C-alpha atoms as one frame of an Amber mdcrd trajectory, in Angstrom:
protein
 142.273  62.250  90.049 140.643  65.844  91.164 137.295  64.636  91.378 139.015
  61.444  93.357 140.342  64.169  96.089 137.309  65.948  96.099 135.155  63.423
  96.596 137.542  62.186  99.449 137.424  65.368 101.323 133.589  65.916 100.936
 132.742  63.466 104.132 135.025  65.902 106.018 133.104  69.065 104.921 130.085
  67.902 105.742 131.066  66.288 109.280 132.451  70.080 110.099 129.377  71.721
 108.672 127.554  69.833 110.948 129.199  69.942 113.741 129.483  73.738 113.756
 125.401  73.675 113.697 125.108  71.505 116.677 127.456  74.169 118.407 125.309
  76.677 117.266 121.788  74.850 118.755 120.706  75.971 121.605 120.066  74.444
 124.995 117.786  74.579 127.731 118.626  75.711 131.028 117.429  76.417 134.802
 117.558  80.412 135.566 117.447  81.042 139.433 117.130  84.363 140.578 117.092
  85.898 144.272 116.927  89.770 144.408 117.499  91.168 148.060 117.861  94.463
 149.975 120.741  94.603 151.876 121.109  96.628 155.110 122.069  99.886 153.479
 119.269 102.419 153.219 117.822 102.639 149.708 119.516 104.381 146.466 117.059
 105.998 144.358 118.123 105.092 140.313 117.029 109.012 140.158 114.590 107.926
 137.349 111.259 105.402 137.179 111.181 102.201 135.074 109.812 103.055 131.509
 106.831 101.483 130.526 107.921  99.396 128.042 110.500  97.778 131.148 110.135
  94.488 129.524 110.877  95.164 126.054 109.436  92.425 123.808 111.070  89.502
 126.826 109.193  86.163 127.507 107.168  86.391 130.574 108.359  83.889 133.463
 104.710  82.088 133.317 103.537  78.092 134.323 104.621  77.005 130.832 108.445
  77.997 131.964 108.850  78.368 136.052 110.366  75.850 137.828 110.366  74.851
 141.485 113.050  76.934 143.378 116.684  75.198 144.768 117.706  77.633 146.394
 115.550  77.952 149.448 118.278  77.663 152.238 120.286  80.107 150.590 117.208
  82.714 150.608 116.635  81.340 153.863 119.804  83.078 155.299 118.827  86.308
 153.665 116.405  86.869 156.675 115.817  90.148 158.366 117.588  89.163 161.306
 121.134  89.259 159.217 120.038  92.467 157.569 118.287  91.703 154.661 114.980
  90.972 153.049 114.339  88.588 149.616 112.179  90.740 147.007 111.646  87.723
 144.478 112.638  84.504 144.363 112.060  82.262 140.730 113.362  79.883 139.071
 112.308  79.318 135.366 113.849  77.227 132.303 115.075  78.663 129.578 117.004
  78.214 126.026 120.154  79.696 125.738 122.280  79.633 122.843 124.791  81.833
 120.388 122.171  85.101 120.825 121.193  86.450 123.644 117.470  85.099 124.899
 115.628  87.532 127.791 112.622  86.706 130.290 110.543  89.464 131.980 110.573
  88.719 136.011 108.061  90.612 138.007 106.360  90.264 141.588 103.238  91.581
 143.250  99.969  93.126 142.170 100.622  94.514 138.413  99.850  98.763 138.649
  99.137 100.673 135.490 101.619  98.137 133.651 104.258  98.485 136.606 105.270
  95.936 139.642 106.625  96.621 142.949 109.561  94.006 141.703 110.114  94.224
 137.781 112.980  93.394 135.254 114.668  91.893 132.796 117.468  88.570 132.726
 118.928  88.403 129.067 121.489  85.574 129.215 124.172  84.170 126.336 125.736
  80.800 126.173 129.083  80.504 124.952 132.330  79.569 127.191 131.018  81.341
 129.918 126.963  82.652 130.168 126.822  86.417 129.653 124.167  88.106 131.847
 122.546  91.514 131.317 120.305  92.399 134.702 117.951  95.410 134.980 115.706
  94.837 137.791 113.713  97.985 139.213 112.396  97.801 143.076 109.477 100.631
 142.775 107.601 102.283 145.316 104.045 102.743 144.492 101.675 105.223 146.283
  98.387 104.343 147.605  96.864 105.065 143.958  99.478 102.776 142.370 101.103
 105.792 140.614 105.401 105.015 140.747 107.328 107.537 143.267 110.593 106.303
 143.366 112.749 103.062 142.233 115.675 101.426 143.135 117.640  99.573 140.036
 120.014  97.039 139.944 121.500  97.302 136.010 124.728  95.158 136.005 126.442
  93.061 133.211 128.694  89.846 134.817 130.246  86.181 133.163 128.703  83.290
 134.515 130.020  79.943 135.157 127.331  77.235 134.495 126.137  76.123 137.795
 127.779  78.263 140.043 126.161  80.601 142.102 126.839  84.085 141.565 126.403
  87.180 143.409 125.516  90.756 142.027 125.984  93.631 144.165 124.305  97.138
 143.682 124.785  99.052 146.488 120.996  98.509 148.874 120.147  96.161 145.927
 121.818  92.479 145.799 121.279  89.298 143.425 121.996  85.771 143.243 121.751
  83.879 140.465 122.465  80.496 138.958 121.933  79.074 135.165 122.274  75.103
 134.838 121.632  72.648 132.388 118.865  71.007 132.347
């Protein structure tokens, strides 16, 4: 009679065991990103990026990037309505239970440093969790840093929305949807 019950209730425990796995895969995504200066003048972060800015991410590289979607969108952030688009990617990426980071960077690399250069660590779960830390540097004539910007902010996601980021002179848009 036990083993009858236990047998009868061992479908059940597996069919929740794996269910709870396939929760727990993860799945791939697209990652937009715009970062923009807004009108303001620029905010110093009152420190430089430290070399190790990308600390141990995945490089946004051809075996990940994407074609961008949202060119009209960067379109309106034109110098004539008081702004100017610093980098502009789209990549895919897997996001599941744990949080997964890409390194983003722009222009000619300098002593390990870019004029645009940061991290996107996103989390899947009811909403997407995103950690940004994007420095803007200035970079002398000898490439040596002088002064950064940073846009460091922590915001809930709602898969395929746009979102907006503000920083003060710094701005961000971003959008994660499945792929």
């Amino acid at each position: 009679m036990r083993a009858r019950r236990i047998l009868t209730l061992l479908p059940l425990i597996l069919l929740s065991l794996l269910s709870s796995n396939a929760a727990l895969a993860e799945s791939l995504y697209q990652v937009e990103v715009i970062v923009f200066r807004q009108a303001a003048e620029p905010i110093s972060a009152g420190q430089l990026p430290p070399d190790n800015w990308a600390q141990n991410a995945l490089p946004v590289d051809g075996s990940n990037s994407r074609s961008t979607a949202l060119n009209a969108e960067a379109g309106k952030l034109s110098p004539s309505s008081g702004y100017q688009v610093l980098l502009h990617k789209a990549w895919s990426q897997s996001l599941g239970g744990s949080s997964s980071s890409v390194a983003i960077s722009t222009g000619d690399e300098q002593f390990g440093h870019f004029p645009i250069e940061g991290t996107i660590s996103l989390k899947a779960g009811r909403l997407i969790e995103l950690d940004s830390d994007i420095w803007v540097n200035q970079l002398d004539a000898s490439g040596t840093l002088t002064d950064s910007e940073r846009i460091k902010q922590s915001s809930r996601l709602k898969s395929g929305e746009l979102t907006f980021v503000d920083n003060g002179s710094l701005g961000l848009l971003i959008r994660v949807s499945p792929l």
